[in-house]
Amino acid sequence: MISQLFILSSKGDHLIYKDYRGEAGSDVIDVFYEKVTALTGDQPPVVMSHKDLHFVHIRQGGLYWVATTTADSSPFSIIEFLNRLSGLVKDYCGSLSEKAIQMNFALIYELLDEVLDYGYVQTTSSDVLKNFIQSEAVSSKPFSLFDLSNVGLFGAETQQNKVAPSSAATRPIQSSRDPGGKSEIFVDVIEKMSVVIGSNGVLMKADIEGEIRVKCYMPSCSEMRIGLNEEFSVGKSQLRGYGAAVRVDECSFHQSVQLDEFQSHRILRLCPSQGEHTVMQYRLSDELPSAPPFRLFPSVERDSAGRLLMYLKLRCDLPPKRSVSLLPEGAGLSQELSSPDQSAELQLQNRTVFWKIPRLCGGTQLSALFKLDVPGLSSASMLEVGPVGLSFELPKWTGTGLQIRFLRLSPVHPGPSQRWVRYVTHSDSYIIRI
Amino acid sequence: MPYLSGKETVKELRRALSNPNIQSDPLRYRNTVLKVIRAMSQGVDVSDLFSEMVKACATVDVVQKKLVYVFLCCYAHLNPELSLLVVNTLRKDCLDPNPMVRSLALRSMTNLRLPSLVEYVEQPLTAGLRDRAACVRRVAVLGWAKLHNLQPGSEIDGAVVNELYSLLRDPDPVVMVNCLRALEEVLKDEGGVVINKPITHHLLNRLKECDTWGQSEVLRVLQRYRPQSEDELFDILSLLDSSLVSPHPPVMAATLSLFLSLCSSLPAVSQAALERVRGPLLAACGSGSREMRFTALCHIQLLLRSIPGLLGEHYKRFFCSYAEPAYIKRRKMQVLVELVNDENVVMILDELKGYCTDVNTDTAQTAISAIGRIGQSYSDKCLEILTGLLGLKQDQITSAVVQTIRDLVWACPQCSDAVSSALEGCEEVLQDSQGRQALLWLLGAYGERISSSPYTLEAFIDGVRSETSMELKMELLTSTMRLFLCRPAETQDMLGRLLHYCIEEERDMCVRGQALLYYRLLQRGIAETRNVLQLRRSDPSMGVLIGRPAEPFSQWVSSFNTLEPLKHCSVEVESTSRGSPEHLASIPKSNADLPDDLDCRQLEMVHLGSDGAAQRLGCPAGLPAPGAEPSVTLSLSPAVTPEEFERLWTQRRASRSEQESADEGDDGTWIEDTIRCGAVPHCSPQSLHAAMQLVNIQTLAFTPSHSLPWKVFLYTHTWRADASCSTLVLGELLYAGELNPKRPAEGETEGNEQTQATADGDKDVKVTLRQQPHDVSALRVFLSVLTTVLHTLSSEVESE
């Protein structure tokens, strides 16, 4: 049960406020903001209380999404609801930002009115909601699929034409109601890797958490079938097919997915509703089918002038022709540095060196030498040089090897409809100890 | 108009709203209304536009209608008269052919929250319950709950309740769930909706039709159901099995809650359920949303209290990731500590070691104290890591390590040898007072094994003038005294200087009082001093400690799936992991010795006044005979604020006067007693405070000395190791003066105690104690400690 609901910007501006039960005044917004900004680092911020009121909040898109409630309500429900609400707002407004919310507040009030009544969740399904929501979303910038970068010289078909621009999936779902709107469907396989590699190069922990996310802009609901690799197997004992097995430890499905063809043919059947949904989640721990994508060969020593020398050699073990975009990394400790081509930056307050690599091709290696002037450097402080954390995004690659064989819509949708399948692997936490 | 002030914005908007040109153009009209709502959500007070907005709601444009209703619901309570005008429009809308308009009108009508409008709302609501469209019924059902809460105490209309019960069979699942919610609210005084067998089975059968929100709501309500037979129970459980492993955390948590409440008498089934829920819980711990992760972690901590081995093999899931916020890392480390076993200890320690040098100092400190807690079972490996960290010579790390080592040595004295060699040189690195305090305690406790300890102490004593921390000075005094006992030749001179400074120049009364105490103690001879200062080097309540004993499920089931675990378990773990030995004074059998500072046996010998506290206690409150006293520990944490104390005290006082004859309420015990120590009211508040602090009793407020009536309020927590239960004791000392031989009137009489008034009643200090929860033996130990302290003080004052 939710008594009040409000959205604040990170600076504390009131964006949206709705009181469902009239149990407390609107001054609680300021109470909340004071409390949340006064928290010290180690205090858990999720639940805070003020007299009889309890604030539960999440942070999404740089905004505070806050619900006030009573002590006996379920934190799982409220947090899940707030997450779902921010997802809905994102679906309807196209993106999550202070500006998007300010421009679409009428729509959000409408949404809040339908989603909750008297503090009880009524529905969060976009199929139901689309009948009730009347306002049109206002995008912060006019959307155009035909971005200039996408069109070849003299309108020639290029390779890039077959790739949807990354902005394609960040538009409001309502615009598909227009006759001119494209009916598109995006199926994303998103994996997050968390890897710890010990100082001796041994893989200490390797986990992959993945999900298949469907973002649907089709106005009418038609059945969709998603075919996964035939070799896909769940659990340790099961093995299928003749090729290299694609194995996961656990997987779970959205409740709307029908699994009658899953056992035999690895096909998921579902009727996608508008907006974004996670269809399947899976995870794999400890046994990666391939070597970890990055290896680092560090050497840390002290030179004759008392400076700290860090020589880092980074190797990307992906098959060639796959490129990696953006790769900052951090190591503990401070002061002046000299580096090769890629940009590097020293952040004193975090005691971190950031090494930014815009693009790295598979099968290549890069190296960097950082020289740091540290006052009072002793041999003991070499131990303090912290782990290297990599954050990266690998497009068109999945750590588990999961692939989507086909994507069929039936009955065949009249008019132009487009289907996009995208793969991406993010680093959740890729740590290499020195 | 961003630069206009609030007033001018309102004026501008009013002009626009009443402009006939705008009113005739639907699009412009809607946009103007939009501007009003925008101003409203930015915090501008637009309540003056109420009458203009009432006019704007008579429109065919649904979007505009919605916007106006948002406005009206917000400001209706300021304009009850004008709102009457709206009701007409709303009632008309309730008959609209479009179900969406009908539901909107009905919802807005009930959201106006005006008791004066109730009579107009009832009729459309009744009609709404029978509407063809499900969306109207949904709104109507909840509307009755809103209506009921508007007029608290009003009669419940039986016909409506019946209709709501019959709507539980509505084909629309949301209507069904809303009916449950509405009945819960309407029948709150009767204990909520009736959950009998047919209703339960109906709800369970339709569970699959509901969405996740409805499911968790239904499951929550079903917790009140008690199956009539074991067969029925197992039927229900097998029906619920699939939702137990639901990928949606709210459903999973609600199902587990229901399982645990249904199987409260079948621990084996509960255990099986917990094992089954492991997978989804772990998945929630890896959820993309940090808040969800945090919630899952807090609940896992609850589960581990009962089944410590539940997640042992999944320890890698709790390794912290690079970008996680500090509060999640902290929880993960707390979970890791619980998961340690022989197989994974090496891996976990290796991982924790990596966090010790984290850039975030909170994270680093948590990691270090986590290693310390693991050290209570695996001391060698942990000490190796901790002493290695001392080598970094980094002040914050060193401070955390020294504190951790102190706590570790207190729990396992067998590692003291390794520690004493590692401590050399730390004092140069340490900056903060807590770290130095910990070092001083270690020097006092193990000074004879650390060759350089007198020189370290000397450096502290030389700098004592510039020292600001009271606690540090008191620690320094105790440590120097202890070192003097084992290495007199090296320490005598500096002890003399320290005592001289503390007695002659020190401004802080606590420090001065303690120095005086030690000075007089030394005057009584070295043997006496040794007896008093005889050091307890370890916590006597602990044996070889491998994990906490498993708690029964009932300890935490009631707080599972509520906000409670997210708020409180941090505090609990805090006090066990970071509390120093000094904060835990333990009183074993027959209060023979208080650790560290005060030895009661000695004091009783010295001061003749204590004629058997227990004997005195035995008669008045009907406590069991002394002799079989369990070991009870007093501690100051968690702290009770003065406001909280006042609230608890007065609340209990009230509850007590209601049931005058009964000594024990449902929630605790009242005890009154007298202690013969007439001189205490003449001693200074500071020395009283200091003396109480030594035995871990916190004084909260007192009247100045010599004033009449003289009062002191105090509190402490007791903890019994054998029963692992803790209680809060609140107390009041009252001395009404020598002129009043009877005990001071308190407003209530308790016959069995009044017989105590004796000739020397003028020296009695009346003690009123309140304990929660009830634990007679713990209370008696507390009283005997209190008596001893008061006697000591009293005789000290008399001798001066």
XYZ file of N, CA and C in Angstrom, chain A residues 1 14-22 41-49 54 56-60 69-81 83-84 102-103 105-106 109-110 113-114 116-118 120-124 128 131-135 192 194 196 204-205 207 209 250 252-255 281 283 285-286 329-332 349-352 380-381 383-384 386-389 428-431 433, chain B residues 34-35 37-38 40-43 62-63 66-67 70 100 103-104 107-108 111 113 135 138-139 142 145-146 149 174 178 181-182 185 188 208 210-213 215-217 220 247-250 252-253 279 281-284 286-296 299 316-317 319-323 326-327 330-331 347 350-351 354-355 357-359 362 388 391-392 394 397 560-564 566-567 570 574:
594
model
N 0.839 -1.184 0.000
C 0.000 0.000 0.000
C 0.884 1.247 0.000
N 10.716 19.451 -7.214
C 9.530 18.603 -7.255
C 9.110 18.428 -8.701
N 9.083 17.212 -9.176
C 8.632 16.989 -10.555
C 7.194 16.493 -10.572
N 6.939 15.463 -9.798
C 5.612 14.848 -9.781
C 5.272 14.568 -8.327
N 4.053 14.859 -7.943
C 3.635 14.505 -6.598
C 2.199 14.043 -6.655
N 1.914 12.877 -6.079
C 0.542 12.411 -6.053
C 0.257 11.800 -4.700
N -0.840 12.256 -4.101
C -1.234 11.771 -2.785
C -2.418 10.842 -2.979
N -2.276 9.585 -2.598
C -3.348 8.620 -2.851
C -4.311 8.475 -1.688
N -3.821 8.689 -0.490
C -4.678 8.371 0.651
C -4.918 9.541 1.582
N -4.292 10.679 1.305
C -4.536 11.853 2.135
C -4.162 11.662 3.586
N 27.998 7.995 4.103
C 28.286 6.962 3.105
C 27.827 5.569 3.460
N 27.950 5.183 4.730
C 27.691 3.773 5.016
C 26.270 3.513 5.460
N 25.428 4.537 5.491
C 24.048 4.276 5.884
C 23.246 3.818 4.693
N 22.499 2.766 4.852
C 21.715 2.303 3.715
C 20.567 3.263 3.436
N 20.459 3.729 2.228
C 19.497 4.785 1.944
C 18.119 4.311 1.545
N 17.920 3.028 1.269
C 16.692 2.621 0.583
C 15.438 2.914 1.404
N 15.487 2.607 2.681
C 14.321 2.846 3.533
C 14.688 3.861 4.599
N 13.876 4.886 4.714
C 14.093 5.860 5.782
C 12.753 6.117 6.433
N 12.768 6.467 7.697
C 11.473 6.724 8.319
C 11.464 8.073 8.998
N 7.138 5.917 6.275
C 8.353 5.263 5.817
C 8.550 5.600 4.354
N 10.324 4.755 0.901
C 11.091 3.757 0.152
C 11.421 4.419 -1.165
N 12.673 4.431 -1.537
C 12.954 5.085 -2.806
C 13.959 4.306 -3.631
N 13.906 4.555 -4.917
C 14.909 4.002 -5.814
C 15.483 5.166 -6.607
N 16.617 4.927 -7.230
C 17.164 5.951 -8.120
C 17.207 5.367 -9.521
N 16.557 6.065 -10.417
C 16.574 5.646 -11.822
C 16.712 6.896 -12.664
N 4.951 4.822 2.770
C 4.158 3.640 3.066
C 4.186 3.351 4.552
N 3.560 2.260 4.948
C 3.554 1.869 6.357
C 4.600 0.794 6.583
N 4.901 0.544 7.858
C 6.045 -0.321 8.175
C 5.834 -1.768 7.751
N 4.584 -2.216 7.679
C 4.401 -3.642 7.441
C 4.252 -3.982 5.958
N 4.426 -3.016 5.083
C 4.259 -3.358 3.675
C 5.517 -4.039 3.151
N 5.350 -4.745 2.045
C 6.444 -5.569 1.552
C 7.447 -4.730 0.768
N 8.708 -4.725 1.185
C 9.697 -3.943 0.450
C 9.907 -4.468 -0.964
N 9.778 -5.796 -1.125
C 9.948 -6.362 -2.459
C 8.906 -5.777 -3.404
N 7.652 -5.731 -2.946
C 6.598 -5.235 -3.815
C 6.827 -3.775 -4.160
N 7.149 -2.976 -3.155
C 7.229 -1.546 -3.423
C 8.403 -1.235 -4.334
N 9.524 -1.878 -4.078
C 10.684 -1.592 -4.916
C 10.451 -2.104 -6.330
N 9.870 -3.284 -6.430
C 9.559 -3.808 -7.762
C 8.578 -2.884 -8.475
N 7.611 -2.381 -7.721
C 6.636 -1.480 -8.340
C 7.313 -0.208 -8.828
N 10.342 0.215 -9.676
C 11.139 -0.095 -10.859
C 10.255 -0.222 -12.090
N 9.123 -0.887 -11.904
C 8.210 -1.077 -13.025
C 7.641 0.274 -13.470
N 9.465 16.442 -17.129
C 8.830 17.763 -17.095
C 7.945 17.987 -18.313
N 8.392 17.492 -19.443
C 7.611 17.730 -20.653
C 6.366 16.861 -20.710
N 4.509 15.664 -18.009
C 3.925 15.420 -16.691
C 2.445 15.086 -16.767
N 1.739 15.630 -17.775
C 0.309 15.316 -17.878
C 0.125 13.832 -18.126
N 0.867 11.923 -14.890
C -0.259 11.965 -13.951
C -1.354 10.997 -14.384
N -1.591 10.951 -15.665
C -2.583 10.024 -16.190
C -2.210 8.584 -15.859
N -2.582 7.770 -12.238
C -3.979 7.620 -11.888
C -4.476 6.211 -12.206
N -3.999 5.653 -13.300
C -4.469 4.330 -13.700
C -3.726 3.211 -12.999
N -2.236 3.134 -9.954
C -2.547 2.962 -8.540
C -3.909 3.563 -8.250
N -4.675 2.921 -7.398
C -5.889 3.536 -6.885
C -5.905 3.330 -5.391
N -6.052 4.403 -4.646
C -6.064 4.360 -3.192
C -4.813 3.668 -2.661
N -3.219 1.172 -3.979
C -3.089 -0.237 -4.356
C -2.785 -0.335 -5.842
N -1.860 -1.220 -6.179
C -1.488 -1.354 -7.575
C -2.642 -1.988 -8.333
N -3.086 -1.349 -9.399
C -4.188 -1.895 -10.199
C -3.659 -2.714 -11.369
N -2.810 -2.105 -12.154
C -2.220 -2.856 -13.255
C -0.956 -2.126 -13.687
N 0.005 -2.885 -14.180
C 1.169 -2.237 -14.758
C 1.410 -2.786 -16.151
N -3.052 -3.244 -21.003
C -4.257 -2.695 -20.391
C -4.190 -1.177 -20.415
N -5.290 1.396 -23.331
C -6.670 1.801 -23.567
C -7.038 3.044 -22.773
N -6.298 3.299 -21.719
C -6.689 4.375 -20.822
C -5.886 5.650 -21.029
N -4.678 5.490 -21.519
C -3.809 6.663 -21.596
C -4.139 7.429 -22.867
N -4.516 8.666 -22.703
C -4.963 9.467 -23.834
C -3.938 10.481 -24.294
N -3.112 10.956 -23.377
C -2.172 12.012 -23.763
C -1.115 11.452 -24.708
N 25.731 -9.565 -18.738
C 26.617 -8.823 -17.854
C 27.640 -9.793 -17.299
N 30.618 -10.664 -14.631
C 31.422 -10.248 -13.482
C 32.526 -11.270 -13.302
N 36.550 -12.002 -11.731
C 37.689 -11.635 -10.903
C 38.862 -12.505 -11.339
N 39.357 -16.401 -10.790
C 38.830 -16.738 -9.472
C 37.319 -16.799 -9.474
N 36.712 -15.986 -10.264
C 35.258 -15.992 -10.292
C 34.845 -15.520 -11.672
N 31.125 -14.975 -13.644
C 29.678 -15.138 -13.691
C 29.146 -14.370 -14.876
N 25.427 -12.973 -16.172
C 23.990 -12.862 -16.009
C 23.439 -12.297 -17.296
N 20.978 -21.611 -14.598
C 19.575 -21.446 -14.245
C 18.950 -20.566 -15.292
N 15.012 -18.484 -16.048
C 13.623 -18.279 -15.671
C 12.971 -17.415 -16.743
N 11.659 -17.549 -16.855
C 10.949 -16.891 -17.950
C 9.872 -15.977 -17.415
N 9.529 -15.016 -18.220
C 8.399 -14.152 -17.896
C 7.131 -14.997 -17.925
N 6.140 -14.619 -17.117
C 4.994 -15.516 -17.005
C 4.171 -15.608 -18.279
N 15.512 -14.723 -18.287
C 16.733 -14.378 -17.566
C 17.507 -15.659 -17.329
N 21.548 -17.378 -15.939
C 22.873 -17.094 -15.412
C 23.762 -18.319 -15.490
N 27.501 -19.629 -13.820
C 28.586 -19.282 -12.920
C 29.763 -20.205 -13.129
N 30.917 -19.594 -13.008
C 32.200 -20.300 -12.886
C 32.741 -20.971 -14.138
N 39.569 2.375 -17.242
C 39.912 1.467 -16.153
C 40.573 2.218 -15.025
N 40.508 1.674 -13.867
C 41.006 2.406 -12.714
C 41.970 1.590 -11.909
N 42.958 2.260 -11.353
C 43.851 1.624 -10.413
C 44.009 2.579 -9.251
N 44.192 2.057 -8.075
C 44.345 2.941 -6.927
C 45.653 3.686 -6.997
N 40.852 12.601 -6.201
C 39.981 12.379 -5.054
C 39.575 10.914 -4.928
N 39.525 10.210 -6.067
C 39.273 8.770 -5.992
C 40.571 7.980 -5.926
N 41.679 8.652 -6.042
C 42.990 8.012 -6.118
C 42.980 6.952 -7.214
N 42.634 7.398 -8.397
C 42.440 6.464 -9.491
C 43.063 7.010 -10.769
N 56.178 -0.867 1.051
C 54.893 -1.396 1.516
C 53.744 -0.845 0.691
N 53.877 0.401 0.257
C 52.729 0.981 -0.439
C 52.517 0.374 -1.816
N 51.863 -2.571 -2.161
C 50.755 -3.497 -1.919
C 49.414 -2.787 -2.021
N 49.485 -1.477 -1.858
C 48.236 -0.736 -1.839
C 47.701 -0.454 -3.229
N 45.775 -0.787 -6.090
C 44.547 -1.562 -6.060
C 44.292 -2.366 -7.307
N 43.202 -3.024 -7.352
C 42.887 -3.844 -8.509
C 42.536 -2.981 -9.722
N 42.649 -3.561 -10.887
C 42.254 -2.875 -12.112
C 40.841 -3.306 -12.449
N 39.993 -2.335 -12.627
C 38.628 -2.657 -12.999
C 38.382 -2.254 -14.442
N 29.838 -6.058 -15.720
C 29.216 -5.674 -14.463
C 30.331 -5.301 -13.511
N 31.329 -6.161 -13.467
C 32.468 -5.920 -12.616
C 33.573 -6.838 -13.127
N 34.540 -6.264 -13.787
C 35.611 -7.076 -14.378
C 36.888 -6.647 -13.680
N 37.316 -7.437 -12.736
C 38.406 -6.993 -11.867
C 39.624 -7.872 -12.067
N 43.234 -8.403 -10.347
C 44.077 -8.046 -9.198
C 45.516 -7.886 -9.642
N -3.296 22.718 -18.887
C -2.007 22.046 -18.729
C -1.016 22.926 -17.970
N -1.038 24.234 -18.321
C -0.118 25.167 -17.649
C -0.430 25.248 -16.164
N -1.693 22.886 -14.278
C -1.204 21.673 -13.611
C 0.313 21.716 -13.486
N 0.955 22.258 -14.502
C 2.411 22.345 -14.438
C 2.822 23.220 -13.265
N 1.149 23.780 -10.684
C 0.800 23.082 -9.457
C 1.895 22.093 -9.057
N 2.377 21.330 -10.031
C 3.363 20.324 -9.648
C 4.721 20.945 -9.377
N 4.908 22.206 -9.808
C 6.174 22.856 -9.454
C 6.091 23.498 -8.083
N 4.949 23.395 -7.442
C 4.837 23.898 -6.090
C 4.221 25.278 -5.980
N -11.472 14.301 -23.110
C -11.163 13.443 -21.969
C -9.847 13.842 -21.310
N -8.866 14.224 -22.131
C -7.575 14.598 -21.561
C -7.745 15.797 -20.639
N -9.396 14.810 -17.396
C -8.462 14.157 -16.477
C -7.610 15.188 -15.763
N -7.110 16.149 -16.541
C -6.238 17.156 -15.954
C -6.988 17.961 -14.896
N -7.391 16.052 -11.718
C -6.161 16.034 -10.918
C -6.110 17.285 -10.052
N -14.730 4.268 -19.703
C -13.543 4.954 -19.199
C -13.936 6.241 -18.485
N -15.539 5.362 -15.110
C -14.602 5.011 -14.036
C -13.820 6.244 -13.586
N -13.493 7.091 -14.526
C -12.754 8.314 -14.168
C -13.587 9.167 -13.226
N -13.880 7.572 -9.782
C -12.634 7.647 -9.028
C -12.418 9.055 -8.500
N -12.654 10.049 -9.358
C -12.433 11.421 -8.931
C -13.398 11.801 -7.829
N -12.142 10.560 -4.718
C -10.840 11.129 -4.334
C -10.954 12.549 -3.817
N -12.323 13.528 -1.249
C -12.113 13.424 0.204
C -12.861 14.491 0.993
N -13.646 -2.172 -15.372
C -12.838 -1.065 -14.870
C -13.664 -0.167 -13.950
N -13.924 -2.061 -10.549
C -12.668 -1.936 -9.798
C -12.667 -0.662 -8.963
N -13.027 0.441 -9.621
C -12.994 1.735 -8.944
C -14.049 1.785 -7.856
N -13.098 -0.097 -4.540
C -12.172 0.648 -3.684
C -12.814 1.923 -3.171
N -14.106 1.659 0.248
C -13.073 1.744 1.284
C -12.726 3.199 1.559
N -12.627 4.002 0.497
C -12.298 5.410 0.685
C -13.401 6.093 1.481
N -13.274 5.257 5.155
C -12.215 5.932 5.903
C -12.465 7.424 6.044
N -8.816 -8.371 -10.974
C -8.476 -7.141 -10.247
C -9.633 -6.732 -9.345
N -9.296 -6.199 -5.432
C -9.731 -4.942 -4.844
C -10.785 -5.168 -3.768
N -9.010 -6.008 -0.682
C -8.401 -4.813 -0.096
C -9.450 -3.951 0.585
N -10.590 -3.769 -0.106
C -11.627 -2.911 0.449
C -12.190 -3.512 1.724
N -10.050 -2.982 4.677
C -10.092 -1.636 5.251
C -11.410 -1.380 5.966
N -11.717 -3.270 9.289
C -10.478 -3.246 10.061
C -10.737 -3.510 11.539
N -3.751 -17.891 -10.077
C -3.004 -17.843 -11.326
C -3.517 -16.749 -12.274
N -4.413 -13.779 -11.415
C -4.003 -12.431 -10.995
C -2.614 -12.109 -11.536
N -2.324 -10.826 -11.637
C -0.948 -10.439 -11.960
C -0.124 -10.500 -10.667
N 1.154 -10.186 -10.768
C 2.028 -10.389 -9.605
C 1.571 -9.562 -8.409
N 1.066 -8.350 -8.661
C 0.665 -7.495 -7.527
C -0.517 -8.122 -6.813
N -1.347 -11.257 -6.819
C -0.920 -12.487 -6.154
C -0.311 -12.198 -4.800
N 0.596 -11.203 -4.754
C 1.241 -10.972 -3.463
C 0.228 -10.456 -2.449
N -0.760 -9.704 -2.919
C -1.792 -9.205 -2.001
C -2.606 -10.373 -1.429
N -0.706 -12.412 1.013
C -0.527 -11.741 2.296
C -1.775 -11.916 3.169
N 9.902 -16.074 -10.489
C 10.988 -15.133 -10.761
C 10.678 -13.713 -10.272
N 9.464 -13.471 -9.839
C 9.136 -12.129 -9.345
C 9.335 -12.090 -7.838
N 10.283 -11.313 -7.379
C 10.583 -11.303 -5.945
C 9.372 -11.020 -5.045
N 8.437 -10.115 -5.406
C 7.323 -9.888 -4.482
C 6.499 -11.142 -4.250
N 7.504 -14.274 -4.680
C 8.326 -15.254 -3.976
C 8.334 -14.933 -2.472
N 8.539 -13.667 -2.136
C 8.629 -13.305 -0.716
C 7.293 -13.516 -0.020
N 17.182 -20.314 -4.770
C 17.479 -19.880 -6.132
C 16.911 -18.508 -6.449
N 15.920 -16.194 -4.471
C 16.495 -15.152 -3.614
C 17.860 -14.736 -4.136
N 18.653 -15.723 -4.517
C 19.974 -15.402 -5.051
C 19.831 -14.606 -6.339
N 18.816 -14.963 -7.140
C 18.608 -14.210 -8.378
C 18.271 -12.761 -8.049
N 17.474 -12.555 -6.994
C 17.130 -11.188 -6.602
C 18.377 -10.440 -6.140
N 21.183 -10.661 -7.443
C 21.927 -10.240 -8.619
C 21.075 -9.381 -9.525
N 19.961 -8.906 -9.002
C 19.044 -8.134 -9.834
C 19.692 -6.856 -10.345
N 19.186 -6.360 -11.448
C 19.745 -5.141 -12.020
C 19.515 -3.926 -11.153
N 18.476 -3.952 -10.343
C 18.191 -2.787 -9.513
C 18.900 -2.912 -8.171
N 19.684 -1.914 -7.823
C 20.446 -2.009 -6.574
C 19.532 -2.103 -5.380
N 18.424 -1.394 -5.433
C 17.530 -1.396 -4.277
C 16.975 -2.793 -4.059
N 16.681 -3.489 -5.159
C 16.184 -4.852 -5.027
C 17.270 -5.759 -4.455
N 18.500 -5.546 -4.921
C 19.616 -6.320 -4.387
C 19.731 -6.142 -2.888
N 19.626 -4.890 -2.487
C 19.771 -4.575 -1.072
C 18.676 -5.269 -0.254
N 17.445 -5.185 -0.762
C 16.334 -5.812 -0.053
C 16.570 -7.310 0.090
N 16.990 -7.932 -1.008
C 17.213 -9.376 -0.958
C 18.323 -9.704 0.038
N 17.119 -9.641 3.561
C 16.299 -10.783 3.920
C 17.124 -12.056 4.021
N 30.275 -17.164 -3.615
C 30.811 -16.269 -4.642
C 29.791 -15.247 -5.108
N 28.504 -15.570 -4.914
C 27.480 -14.603 -5.289
C 27.574 -13.328 -4.458
N 30.387 -11.857 -3.498
C 31.575 -11.044 -3.710
C 31.121 -9.694 -4.258
N 31.764 -8.643 -3.783
C 31.317 -7.305 -4.167
C 31.780 -7.003 -5.580
N 30.929 -6.303 -6.304
C 31.406 -5.908 -7.620
C 31.929 -4.483 -7.535
N 32.722 -4.153 -8.539
C 33.519 -2.943 -8.529
C 32.686 -1.688 -8.297
N 31.558 -1.583 -8.993
C 30.830 -0.322 -9.010
C 29.677 -0.288 -8.016
N 28.538 1.591 -1.478
C 29.124 1.078 -0.242
C 28.123 0.330 0.624
N 26.861 0.762 0.621
C 25.923 0.098 1.535
C 25.623 -1.314 1.109
N 28.726 -3.439 2.061
C 28.742 -3.701 3.480
C 27.868 -4.911 3.816
N 26.661 -4.914 3.259
C 25.766 -6.038 3.525
C 26.362 -7.331 3.004
N 39.166 -18.709 0.167
C 38.684 -17.843 -0.910
C 38.050 -16.570 -0.360
N 40.629 -14.216 1.008
C 41.390 -13.620 -0.080
C 40.599 -12.472 -0.708
N 39.303 -12.704 -0.866
C 38.448 -11.679 -1.446
C 38.349 -10.468 -0.500
N 41.194 -8.159 -0.493
C 41.201 -7.215 -1.598
C 40.426 -5.945 -1.295
N 39.400 -6.032 -0.438
C 38.601 -4.845 -0.135
C 39.242 -3.949 0.922
N 41.961 -2.450 1.109
C 42.630 -1.244 0.633
C 41.712 -0.445 -0.276
N 40.421 -0.637 -0.131
C 39.465 0.075 -0.974
C 39.600 1.583 -0.776
N 39.303 2.312 -1.841
C 39.408 3.765 -1.760
C 38.395 4.329 -0.772
N 34.907 3.582 4.396
C 33.873 2.772 5.063
C 33.979 1.324 4.644
N 49.658 -8.106 8.271
C 50.160 -7.636 6.979
C 49.662 -6.234 6.677
N 51.505 -3.327 8.087
C 52.710 -2.959 7.364
C 52.504 -1.833 6.377
N 51.252 -1.555 5.999
C 51.006 -0.486 5.035
C 51.227 0.883 5.637
N 49.210 2.949 7.003
C 48.210 3.923 6.550
C 47.298 4.173 7.726
N 43.633 2.584 7.942
C 43.684 1.122 7.949
C 44.226 0.637 9.278
N 9.656 -10.741 8.433
C 10.016 -11.093 7.065
C 9.068 -10.412 6.084
N 9.622 -9.903 5.015
C 8.841 -9.208 3.999
C 8.143 -7.957 4.549
N 8.770 -7.300 5.514
C 8.336 -5.959 5.906
C 9.557 -5.057 5.788
N 9.359 -3.786 6.109
C 10.481 -2.854 5.984
C 11.488 -3.030 7.123
N 11.082 -3.777 8.140
C 11.913 -3.897 9.338
C 13.360 -4.317 9.046
N 15.218 -4.036 6.586
C 16.005 -3.062 5.835
C 16.491 -1.943 6.733
N 15.779 -1.743 7.815
C 16.185 -0.648 8.688
C 17.107 -1.123 9.779
N 21.255 -3.545 10.346
C 22.562 -2.882 10.353
C 22.952 -2.530 11.778
N 26.155 -3.924 13.865
C 27.043 -2.859 14.289
C 27.524 -3.104 15.722
